[in-house]
Amino acid sequence: MSNIEQYYKNCKTFREQLARIEQHIKGNGIYTAFDFGKVQSIVTEYEIWAQANTSVIDTALKTANSVT
């Protein structure tokens, strides 16, 4: 799996985990002022930007991986 493929998989996993946490909180009547909808909106906006800038992200990931 390439760096960029792993990156997108991680984004999807994060979104799914966030949704499960939100469902748990709401399903158990836990009060929180945290705005999950706002976070999901920001993540969606970021993913759209990321898809349009794949080469920037891929280069950044390759650079980061070469440092470690």
PDB file of N, CA and C in Angstrom:
ATOM      1  N   MET A   1       0.853  -1.166   0.000  1.00  0.00           N
ATOM      2  CA  MET A   1       0.000   0.000   0.000  1.00  0.00           C
ATOM      3  C   MET A   1       0.906   1.240   0.000  1.00  0.00           C
ATOM      4  N   SER A   2       0.598   2.177  -0.868  1.00  0.00           N
ATOM      5  CA  SER A   2       1.409   3.381  -0.956  1.00  0.00           C
ATOM      6  C   SER A   2       1.147   4.306   0.229  1.00  0.00           C
ATOM      7  N   ASN A   3       2.008   5.288   0.389  1.00  0.00           N
ATOM      8  CA  ASN A   3       1.829   6.269   1.463  1.00  0.00           C
ATOM      9  C   ASN A   3       0.474   6.945   1.379  1.00  0.00           C
ATOM     10  N   ILE A   4       0.086   7.349   0.189  1.00  0.00           N
ATOM     11  CA  ILE A   4      -1.154   8.098   0.024  1.00  0.00           C
ATOM     12  C   ILE A   4      -2.368   7.197   0.271  1.00  0.00           C
ATOM     13  N   GLU A   5      -2.283   5.933  -0.144  1.00  0.00           N
ATOM     14  CA  GLU A   5      -3.380   4.997   0.114  1.00  0.00           C
ATOM     15  C   GLU A   5      -3.553   4.770   1.621  1.00  0.00           C
ATOM     16  N   GLN A   6      -2.439   4.618   2.312  1.00  0.00           N
ATOM     17  CA  GLN A   6      -2.482   4.433   3.770  1.00  0.00           C
ATOM     18  C   GLN A   6      -3.039   5.683   4.431  1.00  0.00           C
ATOM     19  N   TYR A   7      -2.670   6.830   3.924  1.00  0.00           N
ATOM     20  CA  TYR A   7      -3.153   8.098   4.449  1.00  0.00           C
ATOM     21  C   TYR A   7      -4.680   8.183   4.354  1.00  0.00           C
ATOM     22  N   TYR A   8      -5.224   7.873   3.185  1.00  0.00           N
ATOM     23  CA  TYR A   8      -6.675   7.934   3.003  1.00  0.00           C
ATOM     24  C   TYR A   8      -7.391   6.881   3.853  1.00  0.00           C
ATOM     25  N   LYS A   9      -6.774   5.722   4.008  1.00  0.00           N
ATOM     26  CA  LYS A   9      -7.348   4.689   4.862  1.00  0.00           C
ATOM     27  C   LYS A   9      -7.408   5.199   6.302  1.00  0.00           C
ATOM     28  N   ASN A  10      -6.366   5.867   6.752  1.00  0.00           N
ATOM     29  CA  ASN A  10      -6.342   6.423   8.102  1.00  0.00           C
ATOM     30  C   ASN A  10      -7.416   7.491   8.283  1.00  0.00           C
ATOM     31  N   CYS A  11      -7.622   8.334   7.274  1.00  0.00           N
ATOM     32  CA  CYS A  11      -8.676   9.357   7.336  1.00  0.00           C
ATOM     33  C   CYS A  11     -10.047   8.706   7.489  1.00  0.00           C
ATOM     34  N   LYS A  12     -10.289   7.653   6.719  1.00  0.00           N
ATOM     35  CA  LYS A  12     -11.568   6.956   6.783  1.00  0.00           C
ATOM     36  C   LYS A  12     -11.751   6.316   8.151  1.00  0.00           C
ATOM     37  N   THR A  13     -10.703   5.707   8.674  1.00  0.00           N
ATOM     38  CA  THR A  13     -10.765   5.076   9.989  1.00  0.00           C
ATOM     39  C   THR A  13     -11.067   6.114  11.060  1.00  0.00           C
ATOM     40  N   PHE A  14     -10.427   7.268  10.984  1.00  0.00           N
ATOM     41  CA  PHE A  14     -10.670   8.333  11.952  1.00  0.00           C
ATOM     42  C   PHE A  14     -12.126   8.775  11.919  1.00  0.00           C
ATOM     43  N   ARG A  15     -12.648   8.969  10.718  1.00  0.00           N
ATOM     44  CA  ARG A  15     -14.045   9.394  10.566  1.00  0.00           C
ATOM     45  C   ARG A  15     -14.991   8.349  11.172  1.00  0.00           C
ATOM     46  N   GLU A  16     -14.726   7.074  10.915  1.00  0.00           N
ATOM     47  CA  GLU A  16     -15.572   5.997  11.452  1.00  0.00           C
ATOM     48  C   GLU A  16     -15.494   5.939  12.973  1.00  0.00           C
ATOM     49  N   GLN A  17     -14.304   6.082  13.528  1.00  0.00           N
ATOM     50  CA  GLN A  17     -14.144   6.049  14.974  1.00  0.00           C
ATOM     51  C   GLN A  17     -14.844   7.236  15.626  1.00  0.00           C
ATOM     52  N   LEU A  18     -14.740   8.394  15.025  1.00  0.00           N
ATOM     53  CA  LEU A  18     -15.405   9.581  15.537  1.00  0.00           C
ATOM     54  C   LEU A  18     -16.922   9.384  15.558  1.00  0.00           C
ATOM     55  N   ALA A  19     -17.458   8.788  14.507  1.00  0.00           N
ATOM     56  CA  ALA A  19     -18.901   8.531  14.442  1.00  0.00           C
ATOM     57  C   ALA A  19     -19.328   7.543  15.534  1.00  0.00           C
ATOM     58  N   ARG A  20     -18.523   6.516  15.784  1.00  0.00           N
ATOM     59  CA  ARG A  20     -18.854   5.547  16.830  1.00  0.00           C
ATOM     60  C   ARG A  20     -18.830   6.189  18.219  1.00  0.00           C
ATOM     61  N   ILE A  21     -17.853   7.059  18.447  1.00  0.00           N
ATOM     62  CA  ILE A  21     -17.773   7.762  19.730  1.00  0.00           C
ATOM     63  C   ILE A  21     -19.004   8.648  19.916  1.00  0.00           C
ATOM     64  N   GLU A  22     -19.371   9.372  18.870  1.00  0.00           N
ATOM     65  CA  GLU A  22     -20.545  10.240  18.934  1.00  0.00           C
ATOM     66  C   GLU A  22     -21.803   9.420  19.230  1.00  0.00           C
ATOM     67  N   GLN A  23     -21.959   8.283  18.554  1.00  0.00           N
ATOM     68  CA  GLN A  23     -23.129   7.424  18.783  1.00  0.00           C
ATOM     69  C   GLN A  23     -23.166   6.923  20.222  1.00  0.00           C
ATOM     70  N   HIS A  24     -22.017   6.548  20.753  1.00  0.00           N
ATOM     71  CA  HIS A  24     -21.945   6.061  22.128  1.00  0.00           C
ATOM     72  C   HIS A  24     -22.367   7.157  23.107  1.00  0.00           C
ATOM     73  N   ILE A  25     -21.845   8.343  22.914  1.00  0.00           N
ATOM     74  CA  ILE A  25     -22.164   9.456  23.809  1.00  0.00           C
ATOM     75  C   ILE A  25     -23.648   9.783  23.758  1.00  0.00           C
ATOM     76  N   LYS A  26     -24.178   9.914  22.549  1.00  0.00           N
ATOM     77  CA  LYS A  26     -25.599  10.242  22.410  1.00  0.00           C
ATOM     78  C   LYS A  26     -26.483   9.096  22.877  1.00  0.00           C
ATOM     79  N   GLY A  27     -26.089   7.880  22.585  1.00  0.00           N
ATOM     80  CA  GLY A  27     -26.883   6.714  22.955  1.00  0.00           C
ATOM     81  C   GLY A  27     -26.948   6.471  24.449  1.00  0.00           C
ATOM     82  N   ASN A  28     -25.954   6.983  25.179  1.00  0.00           N
ATOM     83  CA  ASN A  28     -25.913   6.787  26.621  1.00  0.00           C
ATOM     84  C   ASN A  28     -26.292   8.042  27.395  1.00  0.00           C
ATOM     85  N   GLY A  29     -26.801   9.033  26.680  1.00  0.00           N
ATOM     86  CA  GLY A  29     -27.274  10.249  27.336  1.00  0.00           C
ATOM     87  C   GLY A  29     -26.186  11.048  28.032  1.00  0.00           C
ATOM     88  N   ILE A  30     -24.966  10.921  27.544  1.00  0.00           N
ATOM     89  CA  ILE A  30     -23.838  11.656  28.138  1.00  0.00           C
ATOM     90  C   ILE A  30     -23.843  13.067  27.569  1.00  0.00           C
ATOM     91  N   TYR A  31     -23.804  14.040  28.455  1.00  0.00           N
ATOM     92  CA  TYR A  31     -23.788  15.434  27.994  1.00  0.00           C
ATOM     93  C   TYR A  31     -22.378  15.825  27.578  1.00  0.00           C
ATOM     94  N   THR A  32     -22.288  16.492  26.449  1.00  0.00           N
ATOM     95  CA  THR A  32     -21.031  17.081  26.013  1.00  0.00           C
ATOM     96  C   THR A  32     -21.335  18.312  25.186  1.00  0.00           C
ATOM     97  N   ALA A  33     -20.537  19.331  25.368  1.00  0.00           N
ATOM     98  CA  ALA A  33     -20.680  20.548  24.566  1.00  0.00           C
ATOM     99  C   ALA A  33     -19.878  20.425  23.272  1.00  0.00           C
ATOM    100  N   PHE A  34     -19.166  19.305  23.145  1.00  0.00           N
ATOM    101  CA  PHE A  34     -18.345  19.087  21.949  1.00  0.00           C
ATOM    102  C   PHE A  34     -19.239  18.931  20.733  1.00  0.00           C
ATOM    103  N   ASP A  35     -18.908  19.637  19.669  1.00  0.00           N
ATOM    104  CA  ASP A  35     -19.727  19.639  18.453  1.00  0.00           C
ATOM    105  C   ASP A  35     -19.155  18.644  17.439  1.00  0.00           C
ATOM    106  N   PHE A  36     -19.645  17.410  17.493  1.00  0.00           N
ATOM    107  CA  PHE A  36     -19.162  16.372  16.577  1.00  0.00           C
ATOM    108  C   PHE A  36     -19.480  16.716  15.127  1.00  0.00           C
ATOM    109  N   GLY A  37     -20.631  17.336  14.884  1.00  0.00           N
ATOM    110  CA  GLY A  37     -21.004  17.720  13.529  1.00  0.00           C
ATOM    111  C   GLY A  37     -20.005  18.678  12.916  1.00  0.00           C
ATOM    112  N   LYS A  38     -19.500  19.585  13.731  1.00  0.00           N
ATOM    113  CA  LYS A  38     -18.511  20.554  13.251  1.00  0.00           C
ATOM    114  C   LYS A  38     -17.203  19.841  12.883  1.00  0.00           C
ATOM    115  N   VAL A  39     -16.806  18.894  13.715  1.00  0.00           N
ATOM    116  CA  VAL A  39     -15.580  18.145  13.432  1.00  0.00           C
ATOM    117  C   VAL A  39     -15.735  17.339  12.150  1.00  0.00           C
ATOM    118  N   GLN A  40     -16.883  16.659  11.997  1.00  0.00           N
ATOM    119  CA  GLN A  40     -17.125  15.874  10.777  1.00  0.00           C
ATOM    120  C   GLN A  40     -17.090  16.789   9.557  1.00  0.00           C
ATOM    121  N   SER A  41     -17.647  17.987   9.684  1.00  0.00           N
ATOM    122  CA  SER A  41     -17.648  18.945   8.582  1.00  0.00           C
ATOM    123  C   SER A  41     -16.229  19.372   8.214  1.00  0.00           C
ATOM    124  N   ILE A  42     -15.420  19.626   9.222  1.00  0.00           N
ATOM    125  CA  ILE A  42     -14.023  20.027   8.983  1.00  0.00           C
ATOM    126  C   ILE A  42     -13.246  18.883   8.348  1.00  0.00           C
ATOM    127  N   VAL A  43     -13.464  17.663   8.836  1.00  0.00           N
ATOM    128  CA  VAL A  43     -12.778  16.492   8.274  1.00  0.00           C
ATOM    129  C   VAL A  43     -13.174  16.318   6.806  1.00  0.00           C
ATOM    130  N   THR A  44     -14.452  16.489   6.497  1.00  0.00           N
ATOM    131  CA  THR A  44     -14.924  16.380   5.119  1.00  0.00           C
ATOM    132  C   THR A  44     -14.271  17.441   4.245  1.00  0.00           C
ATOM    133  N   GLU A  45     -14.243  18.666   4.745  1.00  0.00           N
ATOM    134  CA  GLU A  45     -13.611  19.765   3.995  1.00  0.00           C
ATOM    135  C   GLU A  45     -12.138  19.469   3.748  1.00  0.00           C
ATOM    136  N   TYR A  46     -11.466  18.948   4.779  1.00  0.00           N
ATOM    137  CA  TYR A  46     -10.059  18.609   4.647  1.00  0.00           C
ATOM    138  C   TYR A  46      -9.849  17.493   3.628  1.00  0.00           C
ATOM    139  N   GLU A  47     -10.710  16.477   3.651  1.00  0.00           N
ATOM    140  CA  GLU A  47     -10.573  15.370   2.709  1.00  0.00           C
ATOM    141  C   GLU A  47     -10.750  15.846   1.266  1.00  0.00           C
ATOM    142  N   ILE A  48     -11.653  16.778   1.056  1.00  0.00           N
ATOM    143  CA  ILE A  48     -11.841  17.340  -0.283  1.00  0.00           C
ATOM    144  C   ILE A  48     -10.574  18.078  -0.705  1.00  0.00           C
ATOM    145  N   TRP A  49     -10.026  18.865   0.207  1.00  0.00           N
ATOM    146  CA  TRP A  49      -8.780  19.573  -0.101  1.00  0.00           C
ATOM    147  C   TRP A  49      -7.669  18.565  -0.384  1.00  0.00           C
ATOM    148  N   ALA A  50      -7.587  17.524   0.445  1.00  0.00           N
ATOM    149  CA  ALA A  50      -6.526  16.516   0.300  1.00  0.00           C
ATOM    150  C   ALA A  50      -6.601  15.806  -1.045  1.00  0.00           C
ATOM    151  N   GLN A  51      -7.808  15.504  -1.502  1.00  0.00           N
ATOM    152  CA  GLN A  51      -7.955  14.847  -2.796  1.00  0.00           C
ATOM    153  C   GLN A  51      -7.482  15.745  -3.926  1.00  0.00           C
ATOM    154  N   ALA A  52      -7.673  17.047  -3.773  1.00  0.00           N
ATOM    155  CA  ALA A  52      -7.236  17.989  -4.806  1.00  0.00           C
ATOM    156  C   ALA A  52      -5.734  18.261  -4.724  1.00  0.00           C
ATOM    157  N   ASN A  53      -5.122  17.885  -3.613  1.00  0.00           N
ATOM    158  CA  ASN A  53      -3.700  18.168  -3.399  1.00  0.00           C
ATOM    159  C   ASN A  53      -2.918  16.907  -3.058  1.00  0.00           C
ATOM    160  N   THR A  54      -3.252  15.834  -3.724  1.00  0.00           N
ATOM    161  CA  THR A  54      -2.631  14.540  -3.459  1.00  0.00           C
ATOM    162  C   THR A  54      -1.116  14.593  -3.563  1.00  0.00           C
ATOM    163  N   SER A  55      -0.596  15.285  -4.554  1.00  0.00           N
ATOM    164  CA  SER A  55       0.867  15.322  -4.731  1.00  0.00           C
ATOM    165  C   SER A  55       1.554  16.023  -3.568  1.00  0.00           C
ATOM    166  N   VAL A  56       0.926  17.056  -3.018  1.00  0.00           N
ATOM    167  CA  VAL A  56       1.502  17.758  -1.865  1.00  0.00           C
ATOM    168  C   VAL A  56       1.563  16.821  -0.661  1.00  0.00           C
ATOM    169  N   ILE A  57       0.471  16.126  -0.416  1.00  0.00           N
ATOM    170  CA  ILE A  57       0.410  15.204   0.721  1.00  0.00           C
ATOM    171  C   ILE A  57       1.379  14.047   0.526  1.00  0.00           C
ATOM    172  N   ASP A  58       1.421  13.483  -0.660  1.00  0.00           N
ATOM    173  CA  ASP A  58       2.312  12.361  -0.936  1.00  0.00           C
ATOM    174  C   ASP A  58       3.770  12.763  -0.716  1.00  0.00           C
ATOM    175  N   THR A  59       4.155  13.934  -1.193  1.00  0.00           N
ATOM    176  CA  THR A  59       5.522  14.423  -1.003  1.00  0.00           C
ATOM    177  C   THR A  59       5.816  14.624   0.474  1.00  0.00           C
ATOM    178  N   ALA A  60       4.879  15.217   1.204  1.00  0.00           N
ATOM    179  CA  ALA A  60       5.062  15.437   2.638  1.00  0.00           C
ATOM    180  C   ALA A  60       5.219  14.121   3.392  1.00  0.00           C
ATOM    181  N   LEU A  61       4.398  13.128   3.025  1.00  0.00           N
ATOM    182  CA  LEU A  61       4.491  11.820   3.685  1.00  0.00           C
ATOM    183  C   LEU A  61       5.816  11.144   3.381  1.00  0.00           C
ATOM    184  N   LYS A  62       6.256  11.214   2.145  1.00  0.00           N
ATOM    185  CA  LYS A  62       7.538  10.605   1.778  1.00  0.00           C
ATOM    186  C   LYS A  62       8.683  11.273   2.522  1.00  0.00           C
ATOM    187  N   THR A  63       8.614  12.599   2.637  1.00  0.00           N
ATOM    188  CA  THR A  63       9.652  13.344   3.346  1.00  0.00           C
ATOM    189  C   THR A  63       9.643  12.972   4.822  1.00  0.00           C
ATOM    190  N   ALA A  64       8.458  12.920   5.416  1.00  0.00           N
ATOM    191  CA  ALA A  64       8.340  12.563   6.833  1.00  0.00           C
ATOM    192  C   ALA A  64       8.829  11.153   7.083  1.00  0.00           C
ATOM    193  N   ASN A  65       8.498  10.223   6.183  1.00  0.00           N
ATOM    194  CA  ASN A  65       8.927   8.834   6.360  1.00  0.00           C
ATOM    195  C   ASN A  65      10.421   8.658   6.162  1.00  0.00           C
ATOM    196  N   SER A  66      11.044   9.512   5.376  1.00  0.00           N
ATOM    197  CA  SER A  66      12.476   9.388   5.144  1.00  0.00           C
ATOM    198  C   SER A  66      13.277   9.931   6.326  1.00  0.00           C
ATOM    199  N   VAL A  67      12.664  10.772   7.141  1.00  0.00           N
ATOM    200  CA  VAL A  67      13.332  11.340   8.308  1.00  0.00           C
ATOM    201  C   VAL A  67      13.364  10.348   9.443  1.00  0.00           C
ATOM    202  N   THR A  68      12.314   9.530   9.562  1.00  0.00           N
ATOM    203  CA  THR A  68      12.241   8.581  10.682  1.00  0.00           C
ATOM    204  C   THR A  68      13.044   7.349  10.455  1.00  0.00           C
TER     205      THR A  68
END
